[in-house]
Coordinates of C-alpha atoms in Angstrom, one line a residue:
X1 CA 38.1 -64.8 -100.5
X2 CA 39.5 -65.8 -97.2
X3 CA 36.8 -67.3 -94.6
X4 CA 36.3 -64.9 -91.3
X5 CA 36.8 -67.2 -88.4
X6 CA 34.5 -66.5 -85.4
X7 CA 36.4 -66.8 -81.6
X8 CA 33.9 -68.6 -79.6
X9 CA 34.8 -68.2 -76.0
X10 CA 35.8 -70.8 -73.7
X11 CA 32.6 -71.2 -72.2
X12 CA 30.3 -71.2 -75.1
X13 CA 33.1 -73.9 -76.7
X14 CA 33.0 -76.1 -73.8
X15 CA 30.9 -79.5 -74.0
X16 CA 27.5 -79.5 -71.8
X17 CA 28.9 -82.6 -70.3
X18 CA 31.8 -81.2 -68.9
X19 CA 29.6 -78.5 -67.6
X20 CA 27.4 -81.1 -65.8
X21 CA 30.1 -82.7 -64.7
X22 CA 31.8 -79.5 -63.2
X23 CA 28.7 -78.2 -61.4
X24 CA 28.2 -81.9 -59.6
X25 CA 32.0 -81.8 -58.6
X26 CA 31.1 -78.3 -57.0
X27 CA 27.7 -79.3 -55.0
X28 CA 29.6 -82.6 -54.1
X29 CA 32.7 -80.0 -52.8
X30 CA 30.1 -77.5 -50.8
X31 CA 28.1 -80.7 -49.6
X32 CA 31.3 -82.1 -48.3
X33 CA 32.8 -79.1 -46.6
X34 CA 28.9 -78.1 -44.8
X35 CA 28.6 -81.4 -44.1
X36 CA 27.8 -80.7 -40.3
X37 CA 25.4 -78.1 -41.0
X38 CA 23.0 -80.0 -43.3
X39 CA 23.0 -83.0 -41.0
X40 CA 21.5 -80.7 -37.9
X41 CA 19.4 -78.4 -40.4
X42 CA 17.3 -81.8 -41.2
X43 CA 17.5 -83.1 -38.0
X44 CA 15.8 -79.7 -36.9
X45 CA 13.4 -79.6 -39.7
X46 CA 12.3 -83.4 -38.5
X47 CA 11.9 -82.3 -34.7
X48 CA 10.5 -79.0 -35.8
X49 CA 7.6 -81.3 -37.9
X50 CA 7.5 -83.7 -35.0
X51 CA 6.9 -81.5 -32.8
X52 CA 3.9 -80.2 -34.3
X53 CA 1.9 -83.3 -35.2
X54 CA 2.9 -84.3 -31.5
X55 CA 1.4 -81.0 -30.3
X56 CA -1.9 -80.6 -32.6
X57 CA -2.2 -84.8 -31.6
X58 CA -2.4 -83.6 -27.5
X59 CA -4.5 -80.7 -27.9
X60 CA -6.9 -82.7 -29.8
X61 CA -6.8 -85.8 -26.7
X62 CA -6.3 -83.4 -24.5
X63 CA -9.9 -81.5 -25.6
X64 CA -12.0 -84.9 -26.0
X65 CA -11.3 -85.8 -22.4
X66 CA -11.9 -82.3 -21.2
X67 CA -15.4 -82.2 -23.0
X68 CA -16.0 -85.7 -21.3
X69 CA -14.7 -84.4 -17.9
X70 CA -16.6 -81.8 -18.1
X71 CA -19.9 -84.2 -18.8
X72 CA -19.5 -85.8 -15.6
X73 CA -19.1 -83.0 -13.7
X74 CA -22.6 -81.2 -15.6
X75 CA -24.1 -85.2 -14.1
X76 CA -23.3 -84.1 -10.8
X77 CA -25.2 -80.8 -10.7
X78 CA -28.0 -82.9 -12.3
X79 CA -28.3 -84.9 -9.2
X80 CA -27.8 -81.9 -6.6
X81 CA -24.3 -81.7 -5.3
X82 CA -23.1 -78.0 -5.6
X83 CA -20.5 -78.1 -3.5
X84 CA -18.6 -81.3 -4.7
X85 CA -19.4 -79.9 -8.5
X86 CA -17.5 -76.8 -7.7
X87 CA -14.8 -78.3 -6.1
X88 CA -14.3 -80.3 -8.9
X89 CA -14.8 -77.4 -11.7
X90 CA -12.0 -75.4 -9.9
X91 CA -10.3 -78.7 -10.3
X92 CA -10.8 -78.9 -14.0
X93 CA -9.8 -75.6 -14.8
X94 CA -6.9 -75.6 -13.6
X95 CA -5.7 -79.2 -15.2
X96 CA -7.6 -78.2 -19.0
X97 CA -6.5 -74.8 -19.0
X98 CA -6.2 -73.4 -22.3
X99 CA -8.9 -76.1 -23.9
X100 CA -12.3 -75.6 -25.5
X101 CA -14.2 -76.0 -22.3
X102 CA -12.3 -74.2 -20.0
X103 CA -14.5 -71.3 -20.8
X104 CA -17.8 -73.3 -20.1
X105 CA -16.5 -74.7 -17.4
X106 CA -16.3 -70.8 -16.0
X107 CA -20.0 -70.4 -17.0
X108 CA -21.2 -73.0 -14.5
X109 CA -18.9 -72.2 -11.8
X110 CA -19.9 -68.7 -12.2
X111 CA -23.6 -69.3 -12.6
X112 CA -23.5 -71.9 -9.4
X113 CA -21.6 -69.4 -7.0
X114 CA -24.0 -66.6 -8.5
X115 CA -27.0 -69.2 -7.0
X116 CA -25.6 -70.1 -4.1
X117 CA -25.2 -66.0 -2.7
X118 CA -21.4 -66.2 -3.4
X119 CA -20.8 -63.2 -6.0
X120 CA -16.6 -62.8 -4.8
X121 CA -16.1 -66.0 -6.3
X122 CA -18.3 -65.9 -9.1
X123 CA -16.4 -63.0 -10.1
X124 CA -13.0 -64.9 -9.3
X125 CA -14.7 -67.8 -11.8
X126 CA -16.0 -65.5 -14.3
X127 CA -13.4 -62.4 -14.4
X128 CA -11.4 -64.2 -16.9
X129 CA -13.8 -65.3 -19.5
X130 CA -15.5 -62.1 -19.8
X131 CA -12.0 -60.1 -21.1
X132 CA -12.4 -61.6 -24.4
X133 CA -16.1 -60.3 -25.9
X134 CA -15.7 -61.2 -29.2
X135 CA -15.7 -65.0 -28.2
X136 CA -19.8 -65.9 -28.0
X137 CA -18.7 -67.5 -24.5
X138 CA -17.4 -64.3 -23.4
X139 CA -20.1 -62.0 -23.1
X140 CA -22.0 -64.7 -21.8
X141 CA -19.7 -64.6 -18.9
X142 CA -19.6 -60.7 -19.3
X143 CA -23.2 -60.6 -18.5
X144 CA -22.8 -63.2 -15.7
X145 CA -19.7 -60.9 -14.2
X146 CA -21.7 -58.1 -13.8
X147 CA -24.7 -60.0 -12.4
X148 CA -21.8 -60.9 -9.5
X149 CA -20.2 -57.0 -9.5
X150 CA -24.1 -56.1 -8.2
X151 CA -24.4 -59.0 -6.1
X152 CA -21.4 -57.6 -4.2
X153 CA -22.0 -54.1 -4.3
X154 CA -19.3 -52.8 -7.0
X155 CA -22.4 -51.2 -8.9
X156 CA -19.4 -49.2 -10.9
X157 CA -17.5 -51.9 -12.1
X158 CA -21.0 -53.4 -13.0
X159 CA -21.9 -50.2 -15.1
X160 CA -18.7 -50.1 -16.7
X161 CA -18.9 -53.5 -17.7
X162 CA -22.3 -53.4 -19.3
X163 CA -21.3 -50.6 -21.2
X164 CA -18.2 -52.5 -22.5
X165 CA -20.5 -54.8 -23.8
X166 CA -22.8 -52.6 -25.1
X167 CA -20.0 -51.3 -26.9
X168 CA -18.2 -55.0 -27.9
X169 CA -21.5 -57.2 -28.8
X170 CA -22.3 -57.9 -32.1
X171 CA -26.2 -58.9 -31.3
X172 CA -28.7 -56.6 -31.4
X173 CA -30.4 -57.8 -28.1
X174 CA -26.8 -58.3 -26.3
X175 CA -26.3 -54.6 -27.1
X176 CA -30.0 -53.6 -25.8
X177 CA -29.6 -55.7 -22.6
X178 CA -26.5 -54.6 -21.4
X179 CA -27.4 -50.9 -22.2
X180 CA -30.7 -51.6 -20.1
X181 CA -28.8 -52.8 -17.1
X182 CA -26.5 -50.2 -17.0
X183 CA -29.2 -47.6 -17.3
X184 CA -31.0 -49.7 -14.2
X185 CA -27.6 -49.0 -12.4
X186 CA -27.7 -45.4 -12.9
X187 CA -31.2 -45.1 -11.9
X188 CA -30.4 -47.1 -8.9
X189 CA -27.8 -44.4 -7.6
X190 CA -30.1 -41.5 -8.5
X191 CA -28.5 -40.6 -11.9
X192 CA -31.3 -40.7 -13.9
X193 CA -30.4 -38.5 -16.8
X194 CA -27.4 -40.8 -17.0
X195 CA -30.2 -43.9 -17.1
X196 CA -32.4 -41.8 -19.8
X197 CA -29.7 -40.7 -21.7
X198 CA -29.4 -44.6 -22.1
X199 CA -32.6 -45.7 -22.8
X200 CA -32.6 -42.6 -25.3
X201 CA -30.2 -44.5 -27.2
X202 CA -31.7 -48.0 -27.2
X203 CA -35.1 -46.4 -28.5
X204 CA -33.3 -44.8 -31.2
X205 CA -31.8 -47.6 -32.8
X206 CA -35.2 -50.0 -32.6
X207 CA -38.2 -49.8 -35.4
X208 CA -41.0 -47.9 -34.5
X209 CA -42.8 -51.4 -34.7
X210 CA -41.0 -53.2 -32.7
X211 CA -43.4 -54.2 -29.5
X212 CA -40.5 -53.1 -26.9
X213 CA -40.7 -49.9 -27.6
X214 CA -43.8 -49.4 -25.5
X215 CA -42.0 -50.5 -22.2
X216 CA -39.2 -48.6 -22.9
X217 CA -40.9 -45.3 -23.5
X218 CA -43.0 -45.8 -20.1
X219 CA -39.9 -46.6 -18.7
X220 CA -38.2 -43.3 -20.1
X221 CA -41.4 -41.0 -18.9
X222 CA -41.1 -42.1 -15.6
X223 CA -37.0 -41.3 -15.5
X224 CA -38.0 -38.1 -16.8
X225 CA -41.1 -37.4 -14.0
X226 CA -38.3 -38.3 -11.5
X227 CA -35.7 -35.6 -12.8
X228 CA -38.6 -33.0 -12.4
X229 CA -39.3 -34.3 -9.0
X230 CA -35.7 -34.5 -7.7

């Protein structure tokens, strides 16, 4: 009986070598022709990297001196000189812009215009800082910007402030506080079932131990005695 021969096809028949040596010829053919646009894809890929390290490198410098900056400035409040220490916060602010202790600097600037019976630029230091309430520093200057809105009269930006908070905060006693001053507000401009309405809401959310509740339920009887007498 006469042996079936199998047809292998040219491919399977071909020796691996020769396919090696085909597919090297072909990268060394595409490498050739693209030769251009390897050279400028690793030359962007090495300023692309250089970049980086170059930029992380300067925001970290550039944050140690604004922290020691800052230090000196903090010295010169120790040893009573408001003014100069202003001048030279508005100074630093605008140079470390952007850095770590930007928003600090804000804090002091805001808190020494507040003390010196200049809320218009306390607000102008603070304004900023206080759009961002989920950054710790940020209610802090929330609270300080609304300190300034009263100073100068804008008791409805102040309200609406503290009730941003109120609504923002993630601490208990942030939430309380600003809920408090925004019912003082109210009561301020006559609106005192907008101010109990408030304090409704603080007392409802606190234990029935905890020792603040007394204030604030004296505090919400006399709101109420004024609606009946208004």
């Amino acid at each position: 009986m006469t042996a079936k021969r199998r047809v292998q096809s040219s491919a399977a028949a071909q020796d691996p070598d020769d396919q090696f040596l085909a597919g090297t010829m072909e990268a060394v053919a595409w490498a050739r022709q693209n030769t251009q646009k390897l050279v400028v894809g690793i030359a962007a890929a090495v300023i692309l990297v250089g970049g980086l390290v170059y930029y992380v490198g300067f925001r970290e410098d550039q944050d140690v001196r604004a922290a020691n900056e800052l230090d000196q400035i903090q010295q010169t409040l120790v040893l009573g000189d408001p003014a100069s220490a202003a001048g030279r916060l508005n100074q630093f602010i605008a140079s470390y812009s952007g850095t770590s202790s930007e928003g600090e600097a804000r804090l002091i600037l805001g808190q020494l215009h507040l003390e010196e019976a200049e809320p218009d630029q306390a607000i102008q230091a603070l304004a900023p800082l206080a759009r961002d309430l989920g950054n710790p520093l940020g209610v802090q200057g929330a609270f300080l910007l609304g300190a300034a809105y009263e100073d100068a009269g804008q008791n409805d930006d102040a309200e609406d402030l503290y009730l941003r908070i109120a609504n923002s905060a993630e601490l208990e006693f942030q939430v309380r506080n600003a809920l408090e001053s925004a019912a003082r507000i109210r009561t301020s401009q006559g609106n005192f079932a907008g101010a109990e309405e408030l304090l409704q809401e603080i007392l409802d959310g606190m234990e029935e131990s905890d020792p603040a509740r007394a204030g604030l339920e004296m505090r919400l009887s006399e709101l109420q005695h004024l609606q009946r007498s208004a």
